[in-house]
Amino acid sequence: MNKDYDAIVIGAGPNGLAAAIELAKRGKRVCVYEANETIGGGARSAALTLPGFVHDTCSAVHPLAVGSPFFKNLSLAEYGLEFIYPPAAVAHPFDDGSAILLHRSVAETASQFGVDARSYQRLFEPLARHWEILAPELLGPIHLPSHPFVMARFGLNAIHSAASFVKSRFKEDRTRAFFAGAAAHSCLSLHQLGTTAFGLVLLTLGHTGGWPIPRGGTQNISNALAAHLKSLGGEIVTSSRVKSLDDLASSACVLFDLTPRQILHIAGERLPSGYKNKLGRYRYGPAVFKMDWALDGPVPWGARECTQSATLHLGGSFAEIEASESAIWEGKCSERPFVLAAQPSLFDSTRAPAGKHTLWAYCHVPNGSTIDMTERIENQIERFAPGFRSRIIARSSLSPAQMENLNANLVGGDINGGAATITQLFTRPTIRTYSTPLKDVYICSSSTPPGGGVHGMCGYHAARTAFRKSFKRVGE
Ligand SMILES: Cc1cc2nc3c(=O)[nH]c(=O)nc-3n(C[C@H](O)[C@H](O)[C@H](O)COP(=O)(O)OP(=O)(O)OC[C@H]3O[C@@H](n4cnc5c(N)ncnc54)[C@H](O)[C@@H]3O)c2cc1C
């Protein structure tokens, strides 16, 4: 068995790096092949507009990274990663010039919701209290829960569509809109079952770990993971796009940090037809249209509170957010899209030259959409920040096709490695999740549970599966 490596990981995204670290920690010789010149996949930064401005190419805000049980155990601070915690996790402005903030304290957050204050508090206090129990249960494959009562209480709410949940729980439109902003991160219509789960998890993360940004840019998460991997003896080869399993050095097992479509291209010939058909039927979700700006001053928000948070949810009322997210599932783009924005330079001076600022934003669009959303996104920002356009020095727009060009995992511009519908959440991409019918070949990308986000949990669970199946049986 004189193999070059014990494990080869294809793709140096956060899940590929997480899988490689977990195997290296278990004494395995690991090599990661990355198609791009730079590592990180959805966790990268670059000067997308002008020299001196650092923009996050994909992910920007990291409640899932600090909430990840796997990352928590890695001591990434020792490898240069520092998170910055703005005073509030999210700001949600309204047309009347006010805004609601997601504070660490449930009570302080609830106090903004008028008659819904008690209802909000009763919902989130137990979730925040039990988050350490819930996190490992939720961020992995389906299994018998170790804490069935806590999970049942979460599940009974989580299963509902966000649209029906907010109507039954909250009376005020502002509370409903605030919840909808978090639930809309699912990239699903708010009428789809299970969308409440996204709102519950993301708001609870605001009450527990916060929604921080990495100092210097999201690239630093990937750099810290890579440095940790190298300290364990792991190797990374960049500019090395894998087109066939025959391209690889010899190894005891292979893990794909890729989505089903690329796996079919690379290994399709070897896969049995039943499994191949299932991968072929795997459903990708809506896409994003992504923008970055270099600004000659901070965003002039109408609501003062918006300067308290790196993350902004721009959609105003519940009805507007609901309509924007539903339109996408009908193949349309709203005139007033729900915009997710981040203003990292307000809290991290390394992101822009002195006195200048960066802004990051995206809205959801149908998969593969070719509609240029630049004007609609800028209109939404201008609506809540009059004078915004006059501060723009340079802008970068990335359409779904351009996103896929940057990273083949972003199929049609889908940022989550496949739709996060209830039928595809815990059993993605098939019921086998991390395993494939090919001996010693595994999947570790966000196309496995628990899905999209920078948390490394897909990689961690895939590596554990690979270790159990490919190494334990030979007594290693
Ligand atoms: C615009 C955008 C905004 C986002 N915002 C957030 C956010 O704020 N917070 C958050 O938590 N998440 C966010 N996400 C989601 C997050 O980035 C992804 O869920 C996460 O990166 C998935 O990690 P992964 O390792 O599974 O795959 P990826 O990060 O996609 O990594 C896959 C890697 O494989 C490489 N690759 C592809 N094909 C090959 C091949 N044939 N050979 C070798 N290498 C290959 C790619 O180049 C890439 O580096 C965002 C994503 C996007 C696109």
XYZ file of N, CA and C in Angstrom, residues 194-427:
702
model
N -39.797 24.803 6.707
C -38.441 24.751 7.256
C -37.713 26.086 7.236
N -38.287 27.113 6.598
C -37.552 28.391 6.534
C -37.464 29.065 7.904
N -38.377 28.694 8.802
C -38.284 29.240 10.169
C -36.962 28.830 10.820
N -36.477 27.623 10.491
C -35.236 27.130 11.102
C -34.093 28.116 10.873
N -34.005 28.683 9.655
C -32.902 29.603 9.339
C -32.987 30.869 10.197
N -34.226 31.385 10.346
C -34.406 32.579 11.183
C -34.028 32.284 12.626
N -34.472 31.142 13.130
C -34.199 30.799 14.531
C -32.697 30.640 14.767
N -32.031 29.913 13.859
C -30.600 29.639 14.067
C -29.785 30.933 13.955
N -30.043 31.725 12.909
C -29.202 32.914 12.700
C -29.431 33.973 13.781
N -30.680 34.130 14.225
C -30.920 35.114 15.293
C -30.347 34.604 16.620
N -30.481 33.290 16.866
C -29.893 32.738 18.098
C -28.373 32.939 18.094
N -27.751 32.762 16.926
C -26.296 32.985 16.852
C -25.955 34.438 17.202
N -26.850 35.364 16.834
C -26.640 36.766 17.213
C -26.675 36.941 18.724
N -27.481 36.125 19.398
C -27.612 36.237 20.854
C -26.537 35.442 21.593
N -25.793 34.600 20.869
C -24.783 33.774 21.553
C -23.373 34.207 21.135
N -22.977 33.917 19.893
C -21.604 34.248 19.470
C -21.476 35.569 18.744
N -22.570 36.142 18.240
C -22.497 37.380 17.453
C -22.297 37.092 15.969
N -22.315 38.159 15.171
C -22.090 38.056 13.718
C -20.826 38.872 13.409
N -19.662 38.289 13.627
C -18.425 39.073 13.478
C -17.862 39.081 12.054
N -16.859 39.925 11.853
C -16.109 39.947 10.591
C -14.640 39.685 10.928
N -13.885 39.049 10.029
C -12.468 38.791 10.320
C -11.615 40.027 10.024
N -10.710 40.372 10.945
C -9.825 41.509 10.668
C -8.996 41.203 9.417
N -8.977 42.158 8.502
C -8.172 41.995 7.289
C -8.918 41.309 6.149
N -10.110 40.778 6.429
C -10.871 40.131 5.346
C -11.086 38.651 5.599
N -12.110 38.134 4.913
C -12.482 36.716 5.088
C -11.356 35.780 4.655
N -10.500 36.256 3.736
C -9.347 35.437 3.326
C -8.576 34.924 4.548
N -8.591 35.722 5.626
C -7.808 35.333 6.799
C -8.364 34.094 7.498
N -9.649 33.783 7.282
C -10.164 32.505 7.823
C -9.473 31.361 7.078
N -9.445 31.484 5.743
C -8.824 30.418 4.933
C -7.322 30.333 5.204
N -6.678 31.499 5.326
C -5.237 31.480 5.586
C -4.929 30.799 6.920
N -5.778 31.063 7.930
C -5.542 30.444 9.243
C -5.769 28.927 9.161
N -6.811 28.514 8.429
C -7.062 27.067 8.271
C -5.884 26.411 7.558
N -5.392 27.091 6.505
C -4.270 26.525 5.733
C -3.009 26.448 6.597
N -2.769 27.483 7.407
C -1.568 27.472 8.263
C -1.676 26.337 9.283
N -2.881 26.132 9.816
C -3.078 25.052 10.776
C -2.822 23.703 10.091
N -3.375 23.563 8.881
C -3.187 22.308 8.149
C -1.688 22.039 7.914
N -0.978 23.086 7.496
C 0.455 22.898 7.205
C 1.220 22.530 8.475
N 0.797 23.121 9.630
C 1.480 22.785 10.890
C 1.286 21.303 11.248
N 0.254 20.694 10.670
C -0.005 19.261 10.920
C 0.625 18.392 9.831
N 1.392 19.018 8.930
C 2.078 18.273 7.869
C 1.304 18.206 6.567
N 0.103 18.826 6.500
C -0.703 18.778 5.277
C -0.105 19.638 4.171
N -0.428 19.303 2.942
C 0.064 20.071 1.782
C -1.110 20.630 0.996
N -0.875 21.773 0.315
C -1.906 22.351 -0.564
C -1.248 22.675 -1.903
N -1.852 22.217 -2.988
C -1.344 22.537 -4.326
C -2.382 23.426 -4.998
N -2.018 24.683 -5.320
C -2.973 25.594 -5.970
C -2.811 25.517 -7.495
N -3.654 26.236 -8.224
C -3.664 26.249 -9.695
C -3.684 24.826 -10.247
N -4.458 23.971 -9.629
C -4.458 22.559 -10.015
C -5.891 22.052 -10.115
N -6.527 22.340 -11.256
C -7.922 21.915 -11.443
C -7.962 20.424 -11.754
N -8.734 19.687 -10.983
C -8.838 18.245 -11.195
C -9.948 17.992 -12.217
N -9.595 17.272 -13.285
C -10.606 16.970 -14.318
C -11.010 15.513 -14.298
N -10.140 14.690 -13.720
C -10.431 13.253 -13.653
C -9.712 12.696 -12.423
N -10.256 11.609 -11.872
C -9.576 11.003 -10.719
C -8.180 10.527 -11.113
N -7.973 10.301 -12.427
C -6.651 9.861 -12.894
C -5.597 10.966 -12.776
N -6.050 12.237 -12.587
C -5.091 13.352 -12.443
C -4.365 13.323 -11.101
N -4.902 12.553 -10.160
C -4.420 12.668 -8.778
C -3.232 11.761 -8.494
N -2.400 12.172 -7.524
C -1.377 11.271 -6.994
C -2.111 10.102 -6.320
N -1.394 9.061 -5.980
C -2.093 7.919 -5.371
C -2.410 8.226 -3.904
N -3.585 7.770 -3.470
C -3.963 8.010 -2.069
C -4.965 6.945 -1.641
N -5.050 6.759 -0.310
C -5.973 5.735 0.218
C -7.422 6.177 0.068
N -7.681 7.484 0.099
C -9.059 7.949 -0.107
C -9.065 9.341 -0.717
N -10.214 9.696 -1.295
C -10.381 11.006 -1.960
C -11.650 11.646 -1.414
N -11.563 12.940 -1.119
C -12.745 13.681 -0.673
C -12.997 14.834 -1.637
N -14.227 14.938 -2.126
C -14.609 16.025 -3.031
C -15.166 17.200 -2.246
N -14.500 18.348 -2.304
C -15.112 19.579 -1.766
C -15.866 20.241 -2.932
N -16.647 19.439 -3.628
C -17.303 19.879 -4.863
C -18.782 19.528 -4.801
N -19.555 20.108 -5.731
C -20.997 19.830 -5.751
C -21.255 18.704 -6.765
N -22.459 18.103 -6.725
C -22.721 16.930 -7.565
C -22.369 17.116 -9.038
N -22.618 18.304 -9.595
C -22.363 18.456 -11.038
C -20.890 18.208 -11.382
N -19.978 18.762 -10.565
C -18.557 18.538 -10.871
C -18.126 17.110 -10.555
N -18.757 16.531 -9.541
C -18.412 15.138 -9.198
C -18.778 14.232 -10.381
N -19.927 14.526 -11.013
C -20.325 13.746 -12.193
C -19.305 13.911 -13.315
N -18.780 15.133 -13.487
C -17.776 15.335 -14.542
C -16.499 14.556 -14.248
N -16.093 14.592 -12.988
C -14.785 14.026 -12.644
C -14.838 12.502 -12.484
N -15.923 12.010 -11.893
C -15.952 10.575 -11.559
C -17.149 9.841 -12.149
N -17.930 10.544 -13.003
C -19.179 9.983 -13.530
C -19.028 8.606 -14.134
N -17.946 8.407 -14.887
C -17.769 7.117 -15.577
C -17.693 5.948 -14.609
N -17.191 6.231 -13.407
C -17.008 5.138 -12.452
C -18.230 4.906 -11.567
N -19.174 5.853 -11.588
C -20.303 5.754 -10.651
C -21.403 4.835 -11.183
N -22.034 4.054 -10.304
C -23.165 3.235 -10.757
C -24.321 4.124 -11.212
N -25.128 3.643 -12.178
C -26.107 4.526 -12.815
C -27.154 5.053 -11.838
N -27.550 4.255 -10.828
C -28.561 4.711 -9.870
C -28.092 5.967 -9.136
N -26.860 5.907 -8.646
C -26.311 7.039 -7.891
C -26.090 8.240 -8.818
N -25.611 7.914 -10.037
C -25.386 8.980 -11.028
C -26.695 9.733 -11.298
N -27.786 8.978 -11.453
C -29.086 9.619 -11.700
C -29.491 10.499 -10.539
N -29.228 10.009 -9.313
C -29.599 10.814 -8.139
C -28.793 12.113 -8.124
N -27.500 12.038 -8.396
C -26.688 13.272 -8.423
C -27.186 14.198 -9.534
N -27.587 13.587 -10.657
C -28.082 14.384 -11.787
C -29.380 15.110 -11.436
N -30.161 14.518 -10.530
C -31.449 15.143 -10.150
C -31.299 16.128 -8.992
N -30.105 16.208 -8.439
C -29.873 17.120 -7.298
C -30.262 18.538 -7.698
N -30.963 19.226 -6.814
C -31.546 20.512 -7.176
C -30.681 21.683 -6.681
N -30.250 22.522 -7.615
C -29.534 23.738 -7.211
C -30.551 24.815 -6.861
N -30.122 25.771 -6.043
C -31.036 26.806 -5.567
C -30.868 28.097 -6.342
N -31.559 29.154 -5.913
C -31.389 30.454 -6.547
C -29.941 30.933 -6.457
N -29.671 31.996 -7.213
C -28.309 32.520 -7.289
C -28.218 33.844 -6.533
N -27.020 34.423 -6.543
C -26.887 35.793 -6.043
C -26.311 36.673 -7.142
N -26.689 37.951 -7.076
C -26.019 38.990 -7.863
C -25.261 39.802 -6.823
N -23.931 39.834 -6.966
C -23.079 40.337 -5.889
C -22.415 41.653 -6.281
N -22.347 42.601 -5.338
C -21.697 43.891 -5.630
C -20.734 44.305 -4.518
N -19.706 45.046 -4.908
C -18.774 45.662 -3.951
C -18.515 47.087 -4.391
N -18.325 47.965 -3.412
C -18.049 49.366 -3.740
C -16.836 49.857 -2.952
N -16.096 50.748 -3.616
C -15.104 51.572 -2.914
C -15.786 52.927 -2.733
N -15.791 53.430 -1.500
C -16.531 54.659 -1.189
C -15.575 55.727 -0.635
N -15.898 57.001 -0.867
C -15.000 58.015 -0.295
C -15.472 58.509 1.069
N -16.346 57.748 1.694
C -16.784 58.034 3.071
C -17.691 56.902 3.511
N -18.095 56.886 4.779
C -18.997 55.822 5.230
C -20.366 55.944 4.573
N -21.140 54.868 4.565
C -22.493 54.917 3.992
C -23.345 55.857 4.860
N -23.994 56.857 4.230
C -24.758 57.846 5.032
C -26.157 57.339 5.419
N -26.211 56.352 6.283
C -27.493 55.751 6.671
C -28.445 56.782 7.251
N -29.722 56.681 6.883
C -30.738 57.549 7.472
C -30.909 57.241 8.954
N -30.895 55.957 9.293
C -31.049 55.562 10.701
C -29.662 55.474 11.337
N -29.450 56.256 12.379
C -28.156 56.317 13.068
C -27.719 54.922 13.544
N -28.716 54.098 13.956
C -28.428 52.765 14.503
C -27.644 51.891 13.518
N -27.778 52.193 12.228
C -27.125 51.344 11.215
C -25.600 51.392 11.298
N -25.046 52.357 12.016
C -23.592 52.405 12.153
C -23.110 51.463 13.263
N -24.065 50.786 13.922
C -23.696 49.904 15.041
C -23.399 48.477 14.595
N -23.704 48.166 13.334
C -23.582 46.781 12.886
C -22.845 46.691 11.551
N -22.106 45.577 11.362
C -21.463 45.362 10.053
C -22.495 44.877 9.042
N -23.555 44.211 9.521
C -24.524 43.589 8.614
C -25.825 44.369 8.568
N -26.342 44.575 7.359
C -27.595 45.299 7.172
C -28.553 44.420 6.386
N -29.805 44.399 6.801
C -30.864 43.730 6.035
C -31.753 44.814 5.444
N -31.701 44.959 4.113
C -32.398 46.074 3.468
C -33.590 45.559 2.683
N -34.766 45.725 3.255
C -35.986 45.269 2.588
C -37.216 45.878 3.223
N -37.011 46.627 4.308
C -38.144 47.283 4.953
C -39.145 46.292 5.511
N -40.342 46.294 4.946
C -41.455 45.555 5.551
C -41.388 44.046 5.290
N -42.200 43.309 6.069
C -42.302 41.867 5.854
C -42.803 41.579 4.439
N -43.844 42.306 4.006
C -44.449 42.031 2.695
C -43.421 42.198 1.577
N -42.561 43.191 1.707
C -41.585 43.435 0.646
C -40.529 42.313 0.588
N -40.071 41.890 1.746
C -39.056 40.812 1.770
C -39.687 39.511 1.265
N -40.897 39.267 1.725
C -41.610 38.042 1.326
C -41.792 38.019 -0.201
N -42.198 39.158 -0.768
C -42.448 39.217 -2.215
C -41.143 39.048 -2.997
N -40.076 39.664 -2.504
C -38.780 39.583 -3.195
C -38.290 38.134 -3.253
N -38.395 37.411 -2.127
C -37.873 36.040 -2.081
C -38.789 35.053 -2.821
N -40.114 35.334 -2.836
C -41.036 34.455 -3.575
C -40.838 34.604 -5.081
N -40.592 35.846 -5.529
C -40.458 36.120 -6.967
C -39.374 35.241 -7.583
N -38.286 35.058 -6.828
C -37.144 34.304 -7.369
C -37.541 32.869 -7.718
N -38.403 32.291 -6.871
C -38.839 30.911 -7.123
C -39.845 30.841 -8.261
N -40.309 32.011 -8.715
C -41.161 32.047 -9.920
C -40.335 32.497 -11.123
N -39.019 32.552 -10.972
C -38.134 32.907 -12.088
C -38.059 34.403 -12.354
N -38.445 35.227 -11.348
C -38.442 36.682 -11.569
C -37.529 37.393 -10.564
N -37.202 38.643 -10.895
C -36.427 39.466 -9.959
C -37.292 40.638 -9.527
N -37.362 40.860 -8.233
C -38.173 41.953 -7.710
C -37.558 43.312 -8.104
N -38.418 44.305 -8.307
C -37.922 45.672 -8.544
C -37.261 46.193 -7.271
N -37.757 45.709 -6.121
C -37.182 46.094 -4.839
C -36.649 44.833 -4.160
N -35.466 44.361 -4.569
C -34.962 43.101 -4.010
C -34.555 43.259 -2.548
N -34.684 42.165 -1.782
C -34.144 42.150 -0.415
C -32.622 42.120 -0.544
N -31.941 43.114 0.035
C -30.485 43.238 -0.111
C -29.806 42.940 1.222
N -28.816 42.034 1.181
C -27.991 41.767 2.356
C -26.701 42.538 2.150
N -26.356 43.400 3.103
C -25.178 44.259 2.922
C -24.241 44.138 4.118
N -22.957 44.433 3.872
C -21.973 44.443 4.967
C -21.028 45.617 4.777
N -20.702 46.284 5.886
C -19.830 47.463 5.838
C -18.614 47.220 6.752
N -17.730 46.299 6.342
C -16.630 45.900 7.229
C -15.676 47.036 7.591
N -15.431 47.969 6.648
C -14.402 48.987 6.919
C -14.796 49.916 8.055
N -16.082 49.924 8.413
C -16.516 50.772 9.530
C -15.917 50.286 10.853
N -15.580 48.979 10.893
C -15.070 48.372 12.130
C -13.639 47.850 11.963
N -13.140 47.857 10.723
C -11.817 47.282 10.436
C -11.086 48.224 9.484
N -10.150 49.011 10.041
C -9.496 50.059 9.230
C -8.546 49.470 8.193
N -8.275 48.149 8.280
C -7.344 47.562 7.299
C -8.025 47.345 5.939
N -9.340 47.565 5.853
C -10.059 47.225 4.617
C -9.998 48.312 3.540
N -9.634 49.539 3.936
C -9.656 50.633 2.951
C -8.640 51.705 3.349
N -8.166 52.520 2.387
C -7.263 53.619 2.748
C -7.950 54.568 3.750
N -7.146 55.335 4.490
C -7.688 56.220 5.537
C -8.822 57.097 4.987
N -9.921 57.136 5.720
C -11.066 57.978 5.344
C -11.975 57.354 4.296
N -11.513 56.276 3.661
C -12.323 55.611 2.616
C -13.014 54.372 3.217
N -13.965 53.839 2.467
C -14.728 52.693 2.992
C -15.062 51.680 1.902
N -15.428 50.488 2.365
C -15.897 49.439 1.449
C -17.342 49.095 1.801
N -18.076 48.627 0.817
C -19.415 48.088 1.070
C -19.568 46.843 0.210
N -20.190 45.828 0.777
C -20.422 44.513 0.136
C -21.920 44.281 0.160
N -22.491 43.751 -0.901
C -23.941 43.464 -0.869
C -24.294 42.432 -1.928
N -25.385 41.739 -1.698
C -25.939 40.902 -2.761
C -27.442 40.812 -2.598
N -28.100 40.401 -3.705
C -29.513 40.042 -3.600
C -29.681 38.700 -4.298
N -30.745 38.009 -3.947
C -31.018 36.717 -4.579
C -31.665 36.938 -5.939
N -31.325 36.097 -6.879
C -31.908 36.124 -8.231
C -32.115 34.666 -8.656
N -32.937 34.409 -9.683
C -33.107 33.013 -10.110
C -31.775 32.399 -10.569
N -31.645 31.097 -10.425
C -30.414 30.415 -10.830
C -30.104 30.737 -12.289
N -28.858 31.167 -12.538
C -28.417 31.458 -13.907
C -28.943 32.773 -14.468
N -29.605 33.591 -13.666
C -30.185 34.855 -14.147
C -29.126 35.733 -14.835
N -29.551 36.382 -15.915
C -28.617 37.279 -16.622
C -29.021 38.753 -16.418
N -29.984 38.982 -15.529
C -30.439 40.368 -15.310
C -29.420 41.134 -14.468
N -29.060 42.330 -14.925
C -28.119 43.174 -14.189
C -28.879 43.875 -13.057
N -28.557 43.529 -11.820
C -29.291 44.065 -10.659
C -28.603 45.295 -10.058
N -27.561 45.806 -10.709
C -26.785 46.918 -10.138
C -27.688 48.070 -9.693
N -28.527 48.523 -10.618
C -29.348 49.699 -10.318
C -30.344 49.415 -9.186
N -30.960 48.224 -9.215
C -31.969 47.914 -8.192
C -31.312 47.796 -6.800
N -30.113 47.198 -6.768
C -29.423 47.080 -5.467
C -29.049 48.483 -4.971
N -28.511 49.301 -5.867
C -28.098 50.656 -5.438
C -29.324 51.482 -5.028
N -30.454 51.282 -5.716
C -31.679 52.001 -5.316
C -32.076 51.646 -3.888
N -31.970 50.354 -3.549
C -32.355 49.933 -2.193
C -31.434 50.566 -1.143
N -30.142 50.630 -1.466
C -29.211 51.225 -0.488
C -29.498 52.727 -0.363
N -29.657 53.386 -1.509
C -29.938 54.834 -1.526
C -31.227 55.148 -0.731
N -32.189 54.241 -0.830
C -33.471 54.437 -0.113
C -33.254 54.553 1.406
N -32.352 53.721 1.934
C -32.103 53.762 3.383
C -30.886 54.622 3.735
N -30.142 55.061 2.710
C -28.951 55.890 2.941
C -28.893 56.967 1.859
N -29.744 57.994 1.978
C -29.772 59.027 0.936
C -28.389 59.682 0.781
N -27.928 59.764 -0.460
C -26.594 60.333 -0.699
C -25.536 59.255 -0.909
N -25.933 57.967 -0.788
C -24.980 56.854 -0.946
C -24.262 56.924 -2.287
N -25.037 57.130 -3.368
C -24.443 57.076 -4.718
C -23.335 58.112 -4.885
N -23.490 59.253 -4.227
C -22.484 60.313 -4.402
C -21.161 59.931 -3.747
N -21.152 58.868 -2.918
C -19.891 58.456 -2.260
C -19.155 57.352 -3.025
N -19.736 56.893 -4.130
C -19.118 55.763 -4.844
C -17.906 56.238 -5.664
N -16.756 55.595 -5.414
C -15.556 55.882 -6.232
C -15.424 54.804 -7.302
N -15.737 53.571 -6.932
C -15.637 52.466 -7.904
C -16.579 51.356 -7.461
N -17.021 50.546 -8.410
C -17.916 49.431 -8.073
C -17.497 48.180 -8.845
N -17.828 47.035 -8.272
C -17.633 45.754 -8.970
C -18.954 44.986 -8.882
N -19.397 44.430 -10.008
C -20.612 43.607 -10.004
C -20.241 42.205 -10.456
N -20.833 41.215 -9.829
C -20.598 39.827 -10.253
C -21.939 39.158 -10.498
N -22.178 38.773 -11.748
C -23.415 38.082 -12.102
C -23.284 36.609 -11.699
N -24.382 35.843 -11.695
C -24.273 34.412 -11.389
C -23.222 33.698 -12.258
N -23.189 34.015 -13.552
C -22.219 33.333 -14.428
C -20.791 33.714 -14.042
N -20.571 34.982 -13.694
C -19.225 35.394 -13.284
C -18.832 34.752 -11.965
N -19.827 34.576 -11.061
C -19.531 33.913 -9.781
C -19.063 32.480 -10.055
N -19.779 31.790 -10.961
C -19.431 30.394 -11.261
C -18.051 30.319 -11.908
N -17.723 31.366 -12.678
C -16.405 31.415 -13.297
C -15.292 31.523 -12.252
N -15.589 32.228 -11.161
C -14.610 32.385 -10.071
C -14.440 31.098 -9.280
N -15.535 30.327 -9.177
C -15.521 29.115 -8.357
C -16.567 28.165 -8.926
N -16.107 27.055 -9.495
C -17.016 26.124 -10.184
C -18.103 25.575 -9.268
N -17.921 25.684 -7.931
C -18.954 25.198 -7.006
C -20.214 26.063 -7.024
N -20.097 27.292 -7.525
C -21.240 28.209 -7.507
C -22.082 27.975 -8.771
N -22.693 26.804 -8.845
C -23.392 26.377 -10.061
C -24.585 27.300 -10.343
N -24.547 27.994 -11.480
C -25.613 28.939 -11.834
C -25.701 30.104 -10.860
N -24.657 30.267 -9.997
C -24.658 31.356 -9.010
C -25.220 30.945 -7.657
N -25.534 29.643 -7.484
C -26.038 29.133 -6.191
C -24.888 29.139 -5.181
N -25.062 29.859 -4.064
C -23.955 30.007 -3.104
C -23.965 28.942 -2.010
N -24.971 28.077 -2.017
C -25.111 27.114 -0.916
C -24.834 25.674 -1.315
N -24.271 25.456 -2.508
C -23.973 24.082 -2.927
C -25.225 23.256 -3.133
N -26.343 23.906 -3.469
C -27.616 23.198 -3.668
C -28.709 23.807 -2.813
N -29.953 23.709 -3.310
C -31.078 24.304 -2.586
C -31.195 23.693 -1.191
N -31.470 24.555 -0.199
C -31.572 24.093 1.192
C -33.025 23.782 1.554
N -33.733 23.147 0.618
C -35.129 22.789 0.890
C -35.159 21.678 1.934
N -36.309 21.527 2.552
C -36.396 20.567 3.668
C -36.031 19.148 3.233
N -36.339 18.820 1.957
C -36.024 17.462 1.488
C -34.544 17.316 1.120
N -33.842 18.414 1.023
C -32.433 18.350 0.613
C -31.490 18.901 1.674
N -31.998 19.043 2.897
C -31.158 19.693 3.906
C -30.277 18.689 4.649
N -30.901 17.664 5.209
C -30.136 16.724 6.027
C -29.719 15.475 5.260
N -30.248 15.310 4.046
C -29.896 14.118 3.268
C -29.318 14.544 1.928
